[in-house]
């Protein structure tokens, strides 16, 4: 019986710490502030970027994606559009900085697309940045990345702001992104660890990217999980550039949400164990990041936390109080992330629909074994009005 009680307590701790860790790291960040960047070392436009845009099956948004990249306030870059399994007959660009690459065979892999472009670079770009086929970039995107490279970092994650808030699902998706950008980006980096990678809106020295992934063939979703682990294994830090902004299309439909999340959940089960290796590497950077990699998806640890709290009603009143306090800290921490960010009022209004959002993620969990049978990329229900909305706001 003692062993059972011990296991019960350990399970609760392993789940419960996820409720309070973000706020605890926030408190640490107030004390341990990141040193100001050495911006005086920065010379605008000196570095040469290869901008890789990956598209799979859909190129509807590519003209606007490329159009926003051509408006960057930067001189030294080329744009490589890897149109995997796409009809490129309608893609025509007069600007010589745009290179359209159509693989002869289907690649069906982010990293294969990336290296397809890298191996066809027109010149030896010292840095590369990865952009999704629905992303629009802020004109200062590369200049903001440069600040961190000039300070000595070799990997930088920017911010993926919402391109659209036209449905409840999109608003809740944006709320989730704000939460993760704040804690897994700004706060993690601020306490001396590394920002987690988001899959796009990120940049690396070309050499680091090749060193980390060129010897691997990563298929399915989750290449960013493998990449960030490889970077942290070298005890390098991933900087967080909160003003290097790309605008990302948020999920607008329930079936789109379920398919996307089933792939994401699948990647957690596939790669979460990488966190164990980082925990005992020896540095603060690696230890904290390892804890984050072990954390289940948000909805999973919330559901498990509710289960443990309810179960303790019949076991321990003290445990119920502890769980209740942990939930209060989590809710305050969630609100803090929204309050500290430039959060649209529509996102606040959508929060009452969180239970519905969680329900669809539970459906995603049930379909996780079939996740790799879904398209390797999210289907985009593109509306060009979204770009106009962003431009008007800016």
mmCIF file of C-alpha atoms in Angstrom:
data_model
loop_
_atom_site.group_PDB
_atom_site.id
_atom_site.type_symbol
_atom_site.label_atom_id
_atom_site.label_comp_id
_atom_site.label_asym_id
_atom_site.label_seq_id
_atom_site.Cartn_x
_atom_site.Cartn_y
_atom_site.Cartn_z
ATOM 1 C CA UNK A 1 0.000 0.000 0.000
ATOM 2 C CA UNK A 2 2.911 2.329 0.787
ATOM 3 C CA UNK A 3 4.336 1.751 -2.692
ATOM 4 C CA UNK A 4 0.962 2.547 -4.289
ATOM 5 C CA UNK A 5 0.715 5.785 -2.280
ATOM 6 C CA UNK A 6 4.244 6.714 -3.302
ATOM 7 C CA UNK A 7 3.484 6.113 -7.010
ATOM 8 C CA UNK A 8 0.253 8.141 -6.658
ATOM 9 C CA UNK A 9 2.164 11.102 -5.208
ATOM 10 C CA UNK A 10 4.935 10.906 -7.812
ATOM 11 C CA UNK A 11 2.403 10.873 -10.680
ATOM 12 C CA UNK A 12 0.715 13.970 -9.262
ATOM 13 C CA UNK A 13 4.015 15.811 -8.955
ATOM 14 C CA UNK A 14 5.035 14.896 -12.516
ATOM 15 C CA UNK A 15 1.805 16.392 -13.845
ATOM 16 C CA UNK A 16 1.237 19.174 -11.320
ATOM 17 C CA UNK A 17 4.559 20.952 -11.737
ATOM 18 C CA UNK A 18 3.476 21.900 -15.253
ATOM 19 C CA UNK A 19 0.765 24.119 -13.778
ATOM 20 C CA UNK A 20 3.187 26.219 -11.721
ATOM 21 C CA UNK A 21 6.488 26.015 -13.641
ATOM 22 C CA UNK A 22 5.670 28.800 -16.159
ATOM 23 C CA UNK A 23 4.827 31.299 -13.413
ATOM 24 C CA UNK A 24 7.860 30.200 -11.383
ATOM 25 C CA UNK A 25 10.090 30.861 -14.392
ATOM 26 C CA UNK A 26 8.429 34.252 -14.809
ATOM 27 C CA UNK A 27 9.379 35.139 -11.213
ATOM 28 C CA UNK A 28 12.948 33.987 -11.879
ATOM 29 C CA UNK A 29 13.059 36.147 -15.017
ATOM 30 C CA UNK A 30 12.271 39.227 -12.922
ATOM 31 C CA UNK A 31 15.488 38.643 -11.011
ATOM 32 C CA UNK A 32 17.690 37.115 -13.700
ATOM 33 C CA UNK A 33 17.400 39.567 -16.574
ATOM 34 C CA UNK A 34 19.005 38.920 -19.946
ATOM 35 C CA UNK A 35 21.882 41.289 -20.703
ATOM 36 C CA UNK A 36 21.120 43.981 -23.321
ATOM 37 C CA UNK A 37 22.179 43.092 -26.837
ATOM 38 C CA UNK A 38 25.407 44.596 -28.083
ATOM 39 C CA UNK A 39 23.640 46.476 -30.872
ATOM 40 C CA UNK A 40 26.632 48.698 -31.482
ATOM 41 C CA UNK A 41 28.281 45.671 -33.130
ATOM 42 C CA UNK A 42 25.424 45.439 -35.604
ATOM 43 C CA UNK A 43 25.858 46.576 -39.170
ATOM 44 C CA UNK A 44 22.606 46.535 -41.116
ATOM 45 C CA UNK A 45 22.438 44.316 -44.157
ATOM 46 C CA UNK A 46 25.917 42.812 -43.867
ATOM 47 C CA UNK A 47 24.818 39.188 -43.538
ATOM 48 C CA UNK A 48 23.558 37.159 -46.480
ATOM 49 C CA UNK A 49 20.289 35.257 -45.936
ATOM 50 C CA UNK A 50 18.801 32.367 -47.828
ATOM 51 C CA UNK A 51 15.049 32.560 -47.175
ATOM 52 C CA UNK A 52 13.469 29.116 -47.593
ATOM 53 C CA UNK A 53 9.707 29.004 -48.200
ATOM 54 C CA UNK A 54 8.289 25.485 -48.085
ATOM 55 C CA UNK A 55 5.013 24.625 -49.801
ATOM 56 C CA UNK A 56 3.311 21.235 -50.015
ATOM 57 C CA UNK A 57 0.433 20.667 -52.460
ATOM 58 C CA UNK A 58 -0.816 24.261 -52.069
ATOM 59 C CA UNK A 59 0.680 27.452 -53.523
ATOM 60 C CA UNK A 60 -2.375 29.706 -53.279
ATOM 61 C CA UNK A 61 -0.772 32.045 -50.769
ATOM 62 C CA UNK A 62 2.739 31.988 -52.259
ATOM 63 C CA UNK A 63 2.374 35.236 -54.277
ATOM 64 C CA UNK A 64 1.492 37.153 -51.104
ATOM 65 C CA UNK A 65 4.184 35.373 -49.066
ATOM 66 C CA UNK A 66 6.842 36.287 -51.631
ATOM 67 C CA UNK A 67 5.383 39.782 -51.983
ATOM 68 C CA UNK A 68 5.840 40.419 -48.265
ATOM 69 C CA UNK A 69 9.402 39.065 -48.374
ATOM 70 C CA UNK A 70 10.272 41.399 -51.234
ATOM 71 C CA UNK A 71 9.209 44.304 -49.010
ATOM 72 C CA UNK A 72 11.801 43.478 -46.354
ATOM 73 C CA UNK A 73 13.941 46.451 -45.361
ATOM 74 C CA UNK A 74 17.070 44.484 -46.177
ATOM 75 C CA UNK A 75 19.300 44.115 -49.198
ATOM 76 C CA UNK A 76 21.275 40.901 -48.978
ATOM 77 C CA UNK A 77 18.960 37.906 -49.424
ATOM 78 C CA UNK A 78 17.500 35.469 -51.918
ATOM 79 C CA UNK A 79 14.139 33.690 -51.674
ATOM 80 C CA UNK A 80 13.913 29.965 -52.421
ATOM 81 C CA UNK A 81 10.372 28.612 -52.825
ATOM 82 C CA UNK A 82 10.372 24.819 -52.614
ATOM 83 C CA UNK A 83 7.067 23.795 -54.194
ATOM 84 C CA UNK A 84 6.805 20.121 -53.280
ATOM 85 C CA UNK A 85 4.042 18.228 -55.115
ATOM 86 C CA UNK A 86 2.670 21.553 -56.370
ATOM 87 C CA UNK A 87 1.439 22.960 -59.643
ATOM 88 C CA UNK A 88 3.764 25.915 -60.207
ATOM 89 C CA UNK A 89 2.434 26.918 -63.615
ATOM 90 C CA UNK A 90 0.720 29.937 -62.081
ATOM 91 C CA UNK A 91 3.771 31.177 -60.179
ATOM 92 C CA UNK A 92 5.611 33.935 -62.024
ATOM 93 C CA UNK A 93 7.961 36.452 -60.409
ATOM 94 C CA UNK A 94 9.945 39.088 -62.250
ATOM 95 C CA UNK A 95 12.319 39.740 -59.358
ATOM 96 C CA UNK A 96 15.605 37.846 -59.771
ATOM 97 C CA UNK A 97 15.797 37.377 -55.991
ATOM 98 C CA UNK A 98 13.021 34.779 -56.205
ATOM 99 C CA UNK A 99 13.960 31.209 -57.164
ATOM 100 C CA UNK A 100 11.193 28.642 -57.689
ATOM 101 C CA UNK A 101 12.266 25.045 -57.048
ATOM 102 C CA UNK A 102 9.993 22.183 -58.072
ATOM 103 C CA UNK A 103 11.405 18.800 -56.905
ATOM 104 C CA UNK A 104 11.134 16.081 -59.541
ATOM 105 C CA UNK A 105 9.985 13.573 -56.902
ATOM 106 C CA UNK A 106 7.708 14.190 -53.938
ATOM 107 C CA UNK A 107 9.764 14.958 -50.831
ATOM 108 C CA UNK A 108 6.946 15.024 -48.238
ATOM 109 C CA UNK A 109 9.329 16.253 -45.553
ATOM 110 C CA UNK A 110 10.225 19.682 -44.218
ATOM 111 C CA UNK A 111 13.916 18.924 -43.858
ATOM 112 C CA UNK A 112 14.113 17.329 -47.293
ATOM 113 C CA UNK A 113 12.617 20.518 -48.715
ATOM 114 C CA UNK A 114 15.054 22.644 -46.713
ATOM 115 C CA UNK A 115 18.091 20.731 -47.930
ATOM 116 C CA UNK A 116 16.719 20.649 -51.461
ATOM 117 C CA UNK A 117 16.975 24.438 -51.317
ATOM 118 C CA UNK A 118 20.289 24.546 -49.412
ATOM 119 C CA UNK A 119 21.944 22.277 -51.960
ATOM 120 C CA UNK A 120 20.765 24.674 -54.683
ATOM 121 C CA UNK A 121 21.755 27.961 -53.046
ATOM 122 C CA UNK A 122 22.894 30.417 -55.722
ATOM 123 C CA UNK A 123 25.608 31.629 -53.379
ATOM 124 C CA UNK A 124 26.965 30.548 -49.968
ATOM 125 C CA UNK A 125 24.451 32.259 -47.649
ATOM 126 C CA UNK A 126 25.868 32.596 -44.151
ATOM 127 C CA UNK A 127 22.386 32.390 -42.619
ATOM 128 C CA UNK A 128 19.053 30.852 -43.499
ATOM 129 C CA UNK A 129 15.547 31.478 -42.274
ATOM 130 C CA UNK A 130 12.530 29.227 -42.675
ATOM 131 C CA UNK A 131 9.119 30.582 -43.669
ATOM 132 C CA UNK A 132 5.868 28.634 -44.066
ATOM 133 C CA UNK A 133 3.775 28.851 -47.210
ATOM 134 C CA UNK A 134 1.145 30.956 -45.410
ATOM 135 C CA UNK A 135 3.469 33.328 -43.515
ATOM 136 C CA UNK A 136 3.691 37.059 -44.118
ATOM 137 C CA UNK A 137 6.755 38.843 -42.776
ATOM 138 C CA UNK A 138 7.164 42.159 -41.035
ATOM 139 C CA UNK A 139 9.451 44.489 -43.052
ATOM 140 C CA UNK A 140 11.979 44.563 -40.174
ATOM 141 C CA UNK A 141 12.089 40.777 -39.775
ATOM 142 C CA UNK A 142 15.687 40.241 -40.949
ATOM 143 C CA UNK A 143 16.986 43.362 -39.206
ATOM 144 C CA UNK A 144 15.570 42.090 -35.916
ATOM 145 C CA UNK A 145 17.158 38.691 -36.429
ATOM 146 C CA UNK A 146 20.481 40.387 -37.152
ATOM 147 C CA UNK A 147 20.524 41.931 -33.676
ATOM 148 C CA UNK A 148 20.787 38.486 -32.097
ATOM 149 C CA UNK A 149 23.253 37.048 -34.576
ATOM 150 C CA UNK A 150 25.442 40.107 -33.985
ATOM 151 C CA UNK A 151 25.296 39.354 -30.247
ATOM 152 C CA UNK A 152 26.795 35.913 -30.892
ATOM 153 C CA UNK A 153 23.778 33.614 -31.179
ATOM 154 C CA UNK A 154 23.622 31.025 -33.949
ATOM 155 C CA UNK A 155 19.900 30.190 -33.684
ATOM 156 C CA UNK A 156 17.015 32.648 -33.317
ATOM 157 C CA UNK A 157 13.266 32.143 -33.002
ATOM 158 C CA UNK A 158 10.944 35.003 -33.897
ATOM 159 C CA UNK A 159 7.265 35.527 -33.119
ATOM 160 C CA UNK A 160 4.397 34.026 -35.114
ATOM 161 C CA UNK A 161 1.541 36.488 -34.731
ATOM 162 C CA UNK A 162 -1.958 35.671 -35.926
ATOM 163 C CA UNK A 163 -2.665 36.560 -39.533
ATOM 164 C CA UNK A 164 -6.357 35.908 -39.060
ATOM 165 C CA UNK A 165 -8.795 36.038 -36.143
ATOM 166 C CA UNK A 166 -11.901 35.364 -38.185
ATOM 167 C CA UNK A 167 -13.262 32.372 -36.245
ATOM 168 C CA UNK A 168 -13.410 31.181 -32.635
ATOM 169 C CA UNK A 169 -10.909 28.435 -33.437
ATOM 170 C CA UNK A 170 -8.469 30.950 -34.900
ATOM 171 C CA UNK A 171 -8.746 33.180 -31.815
ATOM 172 C CA UNK A 172 -8.189 30.304 -29.398
ATOM 173 C CA UNK A 173 -5.308 29.079 -31.538
ATOM 174 C CA UNK A 174 -3.837 32.577 -31.299
ATOM 175 C CA UNK A 175 -4.335 32.591 -27.502
ATOM 176 C CA UNK A 176 -2.395 29.348 -27.265
ATOM 177 C CA UNK A 177 0.417 30.811 -29.382
ATOM 178 C CA UNK A 178 0.594 33.934 -27.203
ATOM 179 C CA UNK A 179 0.894 31.754 -24.099
ATOM 180 C CA UNK A 180 3.709 29.690 -25.590
ATOM 181 C CA UNK A 181 5.529 32.660 -27.112
ATOM 182 C CA UNK A 182 5.531 34.341 -23.723
ATOM 183 C CA UNK A 183 6.657 31.409 -21.570
ATOM 184 C CA UNK A 184 8.468 29.120 -24.038
ATOM 185 C CA UNK A 185 10.025 32.066 -25.840
ATOM 186 C CA UNK A 186 10.486 35.282 -23.927
ATOM 187 C CA UNK A 187 10.610 33.877 -20.396
ATOM 188 C CA UNK A 188 12.700 30.781 -21.156
ATOM 189 C CA UNK A 189 15.255 32.890 -22.973
ATOM 190 C CA UNK A 190 15.058 35.514 -20.244
ATOM 191 C CA UNK A 191 16.019 33.060 -17.494
ATOM 192 C CA UNK A 192 19.130 31.982 -19.388
ATOM 193 C CA UNK A 193 17.764 28.961 -21.248
ATOM 194 C CA UNK A 194 16.531 28.771 -24.860
ATOM 195 C CA UNK A 195 13.357 29.572 -26.752
ATOM 196 C CA UNK A 196 11.560 26.567 -28.205
ATOM 197 C CA UNK A 197 11.397 26.415 -31.991
ATOM 198 C CA UNK A 198 8.029 26.991 -33.666
ATOM 199 C CA UNK A 199 8.648 25.482 -37.122
ATOM 200 C CA UNK A 200 8.843 28.790 -38.994
ATOM 201 C CA UNK A 201 9.870 32.362 -38.324
ATOM 202 C CA UNK A 202 13.221 31.000 -37.184
ATOM 203 C CA UNK A 203 16.764 31.492 -38.417
ATOM 204 C CA UNK A 204 20.140 29.814 -38.073
ATOM 205 C CA UNK A 205 23.650 30.058 -39.319
ATOM 206 C CA UNK A 206 23.705 27.781 -42.344
ATOM 207 C CA UNK A 207 26.588 25.811 -40.871
ATOM 208 C CA UNK A 208 24.730 25.079 -37.634
ATOM 209 C CA UNK A 209 21.630 23.922 -39.500
ATOM 210 C CA UNK A 210 23.695 21.586 -41.660
ATOM 211 C CA UNK A 211 25.628 20.243 -38.679
ATOM 212 C CA UNK A 212 22.400 19.461 -36.822
ATOM 213 C CA UNK A 213 20.255 17.891 -39.539
ATOM 214 C CA UNK A 214 22.164 17.111 -42.729
ATOM 215 C CA UNK A 215 23.061 13.594 -41.558
ATOM 216 C CA UNK A 216 19.422 12.813 -40.625
ATOM 217 C CA UNK A 217 16.298 12.089 -42.662
ATOM 218 C CA UNK A 218 13.476 13.485 -40.527
ATOM 219 C CA UNK A 219 10.040 12.621 -41.900
ATOM 220 C CA UNK A 220 6.606 13.579 -40.667
ATOM 221 C CA UNK A 221 5.972 16.528 -38.384
ATOM 222 C CA UNK A 222 8.374 17.522 -35.640
ATOM 223 C CA UNK A 223 11.635 18.374 -37.383
ATOM 224 C CA UNK A 224 11.860 21.419 -35.106
ATOM 225 C CA UNK A 225 11.902 19.082 -32.077
ATOM 226 C CA UNK A 226 14.887 17.205 -33.491
ATOM 227 C CA UNK A 227 16.605 20.448 -34.473
ATOM 228 C CA UNK A 228 16.232 22.180 -31.106
ATOM 229 C CA UNK A 229 17.486 19.066 -29.311
ATOM 230 C CA UNK A 230 20.554 18.971 -31.559
ATOM 231 C CA UNK A 231 21.248 22.656 -30.874
ATOM 232 C CA UNK A 232 20.827 22.269 -27.110
ATOM 233 C CA UNK A 233 22.968 19.116 -27.110
ATOM 234 C CA UNK A 234 25.768 21.399 -28.280
ATOM 235 C CA UNK A 235 24.862 23.655 -25.329
ATOM 236 C CA UNK A 236 24.090 26.508 -27.682
ATOM 237 C CA UNK A 237 21.198 28.792 -26.845
ATOM 238 C CA UNK A 238 18.252 29.605 -29.090
ATOM 239 C CA UNK A 239 17.576 33.331 -28.798
ATOM 240 C CA UNK A 240 14.074 34.786 -28.778
ATOM 241 C CA UNK A 241 13.550 37.821 -31.015
ATOM 242 C CA UNK A 242 10.199 39.249 -29.945
ATOM 243 C CA UNK A 243 10.209 41.898 -32.687
ATOM 244 C CA UNK A 244 11.124 39.524 -35.543
ATOM 245 C CA UNK A 245 7.531 38.924 -36.589
ATOM 246 C CA UNK A 246 5.892 36.637 -39.107
ATOM 247 C CA UNK A 247 2.130 36.490 -39.472
ATOM 248 C CA UNK A 248 0.866 32.929 -39.398
ATOM 249 C CA UNK A 249 -2.507 31.582 -40.525
ATOM 250 C CA UNK A 250 -4.463 30.146 -37.591
ATOM 251 C CA UNK A 251 -6.786 27.172 -37.829
ATOM 252 C CA UNK A 252 -10.301 28.187 -38.777
ATOM 253 C CA UNK A 253 -12.223 24.913 -38.987
ATOM 254 C CA UNK A 254 -12.721 21.989 -36.607
ATOM 255 C CA UNK A 255 -11.500 19.282 -39.014
ATOM 256 C CA UNK A 256 -8.417 21.373 -39.799
ATOM 257 C CA UNK A 257 -7.772 21.712 -36.058
ATOM 258 C CA UNK A 258 -8.169 17.977 -35.386
ATOM 259 C CA UNK A 259 -5.790 16.905 -38.176
ATOM 260 C CA UNK A 260 -3.171 19.503 -37.283
ATOM 261 C CA UNK A 261 -3.246 18.724 -33.563
ATOM 262 C CA UNK A 262 -3.145 14.965 -34.124
ATOM 263 C CA UNK A 263 0.175 15.467 -35.948
ATOM 264 C CA UNK A 264 1.478 17.744 -33.203
ATOM 265 C CA UNK A 265 0.450 15.357 -30.420
ATOM 266 C CA UNK A 266 2.068 12.514 -32.335
ATOM 267 C CA UNK A 267 5.345 14.437 -32.414
ATOM 268 C CA UNK A 268 5.255 14.932 -28.633
ATOM 269 C CA UNK A 269 4.902 11.204 -28.012
ATOM 270 C CA UNK A 270 7.626 10.595 -30.579
ATOM 271 C CA UNK A 271 10.174 13.085 -29.262
ATOM 272 C CA UNK A 272 9.418 13.986 -25.625
ATOM 273 C CA UNK A 273 12.008 11.489 -24.363
ATOM 274 C CA UNK A 274 14.729 13.738 -25.803
ATOM 275 C CA UNK A 275 14.165 15.899 -22.734
ATOM 276 C CA UNK A 276 15.606 13.256 -20.410
ATOM 277 C CA UNK A 277 18.972 13.452 -22.143
ATOM 278 C CA UNK A 278 19.141 17.226 -21.690
ATOM 279 C CA UNK A 279 18.205 17.190 -17.985
ATOM 280 C CA UNK A 280 21.540 15.741 -16.945
ATOM 281 C CA UNK A 281 23.854 17.392 -19.475
ATOM 282 C CA UNK A 282 25.095 19.768 -16.812
ATOM 283 C CA UNK A 283 24.081 23.300 -17.802
ATOM 284 C CA UNK A 284 21.153 25.455 -16.671
ATOM 285 C CA UNK A 285 20.269 26.055 -20.312
ATOM 286 C CA UNK A 286 19.914 22.336 -20.983
ATOM 287 C CA UNK A 287 18.242 21.444 -17.669
ATOM 288 C CA UNK A 288 15.399 23.957 -17.972
ATOM 289 C CA UNK A 289 14.879 23.162 -21.643
ATOM 290 C CA UNK A 290 14.770 19.459 -20.828
ATOM 291 C CA UNK A 291 11.920 20.089 -18.372
ATOM 292 C CA UNK A 292 9.988 21.901 -21.086
ATOM 293 C CA UNK A 293 10.461 19.063 -23.590
ATOM 294 C CA UNK A 294 9.013 16.587 -21.084
ATOM 295 C CA UNK A 295 5.846 18.653 -20.628
ATOM 296 C CA UNK A 296 2.748 17.097 -22.251
ATOM 297 C CA UNK A 297 0.573 19.208 -24.567
ATOM 298 C CA UNK A 298 -1.403 21.830 -22.675
ATOM 299 C CA UNK A 299 -4.807 20.145 -22.854
ATOM 300 C CA UNK A 300 -3.406 16.770 -21.713
ATOM 301 C CA UNK A 301 -1.851 18.000 -18.489
ATOM 302 C CA UNK A 302 -4.911 20.161 -17.780
ATOM 303 C CA UNK A 303 -7.243 17.167 -18.109
ATOM 304 C CA UNK A 304 -4.950 14.997 -15.983
ATOM 305 C CA UNK A 305 -4.713 17.744 -13.379
ATOM 306 C CA UNK A 306 -8.509 17.933 -13.127
ATOM 307 C CA UNK A 307 -8.625 14.144 -12.771
ATOM 308 C CA UNK A 308 -6.128 14.162 -9.890
ATOM 309 C CA UNK A 309 -7.898 17.014 -8.109
ATOM 310 C CA UNK A 310 -11.301 15.298 -8.332
ATOM 311 C CA UNK A 311 -9.831 11.950 -7.291
ATOM 312 C CA UNK A 312 -8.314 13.554 -4.199
ATOM 313 C CA UNK A 313 -11.762 14.652 -3.027
ATOM 314 C CA UNK A 314 -12.067 11.048 -1.828
ATOM 315 C CA UNK A 315 -8.461 10.752 -0.643
ATOM 316 C CA UNK A 316 -6.958 13.950 0.758
ATOM 317 C CA UNK A 317 -8.481 17.366 1.391
ATOM 318 C CA UNK A 318 -4.987 18.820 1.635
ATOM 319 C CA UNK A 319 -4.147 17.555 -1.850
ATOM 320 C CA UNK A 320 -7.342 19.117 -3.209
ATOM 321 C CA UNK A 321 -6.313 22.492 -1.772
ATOM 322 C CA UNK A 322 -2.820 22.150 -3.276
ATOM 323 C CA UNK A 323 -4.286 21.310 -6.685
ATOM 324 C CA UNK A 324 -6.707 24.223 -6.426
ATOM 325 C CA UNK A 325 -3.859 26.617 -5.635
ATOM 326 C CA UNK A 326 -1.879 25.206 -8.583
ATOM 327 C CA UNK A 327 -4.851 25.825 -10.891
ATOM 328 C CA UNK A 328 -5.184 29.382 -9.618
ATOM 329 C CA UNK A 329 -1.484 29.984 -10.307
ATOM 330 C CA UNK A 330 -1.888 28.526 -13.810
ATOM 331 C CA UNK A 331 -4.917 30.694 -14.619
ATOM 332 C CA UNK A 332 -3.128 33.800 -13.316
ATOM 333 C CA UNK A 333 -0.082 32.835 -15.375
ATOM 334 C CA UNK A 334 -2.203 32.357 -18.492
ATOM 335 C CA UNK A 335 -3.822 35.746 -18.015
ATOM 336 C CA UNK A 336 -0.405 37.288 -17.382
ATOM 337 C CA UNK A 337 0.831 36.014 -20.751
ATOM 338 C CA UNK A 338 -2.127 37.623 -22.516
ATOM 339 C CA UNK A 339 -1.883 40.851 -20.512
ATOM 340 C CA UNK A 340 1.862 41.209 -21.162
ATOM 341 C CA UNK A 341 1.318 40.744 -24.892
ATOM 342 C CA UNK A 342 -0.551 42.860 -27.428
ATOM 343 C CA UNK A 343 -3.678 40.698 -27.242
ATOM 344 C CA UNK A 344 -6.705 41.496 -29.384
ATOM 345 C CA UNK A 345 -9.947 41.875 -27.412
ATOM 346 C CA UNK A 346 -11.548 39.219 -29.632
ATOM 347 C CA UNK A 347 -9.115 36.683 -28.210
ATOM 348 C CA UNK A 348 -10.256 37.491 -24.664
ATOM 349 C CA UNK A 349 -13.874 37.117 -25.748
ATOM 350 C CA UNK A 350 -13.192 33.695 -27.255
ATOM 351 C CA UNK A 351 -11.805 32.203 -24.019
ATOM 352 C CA UNK A 352 -15.268 31.045 -22.924
ATOM 353 C CA UNK A 353 -15.014 28.493 -25.747
ATOM 354 C CA UNK A 354 -11.893 26.816 -24.341
ATOM 355 C CA UNK A 355 -13.851 23.640 -23.364
ATOM 356 C CA UNK A 356 -14.925 23.191 -27.003
ATOM 357 C CA UNK A 357 -11.328 23.744 -28.127
ATOM 358 C CA UNK A 358 -10.134 21.092 -25.658
ATOM 359 C CA UNK A 359 -12.830 18.697 -26.879
ATOM 360 C CA UNK A 360 -11.497 18.823 -30.427
ATOM 361 C CA UNK A 361 -7.977 18.271 -29.151
ATOM 362 C CA UNK A 362 -9.191 15.164 -27.331
ATOM 363 C CA UNK A 363 -10.527 13.996 -30.690
ATOM 364 C CA UNK A 364 -7.042 14.691 -32.082
ATOM 365 C CA UNK A 365 -5.553 12.501 -29.360
ATOM 366 C CA UNK A 366 -7.847 9.639 -30.353
ATOM 367 C CA UNK A 367 -6.610 9.927 -33.947
ATOM 368 C CA UNK A 368 -2.938 10.277 -33.080
ATOM 369 C CA UNK A 369 -1.993 6.805 -34.382
ATOM 370 C CA UNK A 370 -3.245 7.780 -37.836
ATOM 371 C CA UNK A 371 -1.621 11.212 -37.723
ATOM 372 C CA UNK A 372 1.080 10.384 -40.262
ATOM 373 C CA UNK A 373 -1.575 9.328 -42.775
ATOM 374 C CA UNK A 374 -2.857 12.885 -42.878
ATOM 375 C CA UNK A 375 -1.241 15.435 -45.166
ATOM 376 C CA UNK A 376 2.247 16.381 -44.001
ATOM 377 C CA UNK A 377 1.156 20.025 -44.010
ATOM 378 C CA UNK A 378 -1.882 21.854 -42.701
ATOM 379 C CA UNK A 379 -4.491 22.658 -45.339
ATOM 380 C CA UNK A 380 -4.807 26.438 -45.598
ATOM 381 C CA UNK A 381 -8.199 28.002 -46.204
ATOM 382 C CA UNK A 382 -6.618 31.106 -47.600
ATOM 383 C CA UNK A 383 -8.396 34.454 -47.730
ATOM 384 C CA UNK A 384 -6.424 37.314 -49.245
ATOM 385 C CA UNK A 385 -8.393 39.736 -47.078
ATOM 386 C CA UNK A 386 -6.246 38.583 -44.167
ATOM 387 C CA UNK A 387 -3.209 40.236 -45.691
ATOM 388 C CA UNK A 388 -5.122 43.482 -46.174
ATOM 389 C CA UNK A 389 -6.213 43.366 -42.530
ATOM 390 C CA UNK A 390 -2.618 43.029 -41.328
ATOM 391 C CA UNK A 391 -1.375 45.797 -43.582
ATOM 392 C CA UNK A 392 -4.110 48.112 -42.283
ATOM 393 C CA UNK A 393 -3.177 47.342 -38.679
ATOM 394 C CA UNK A 394 0.470 48.048 -39.362
#
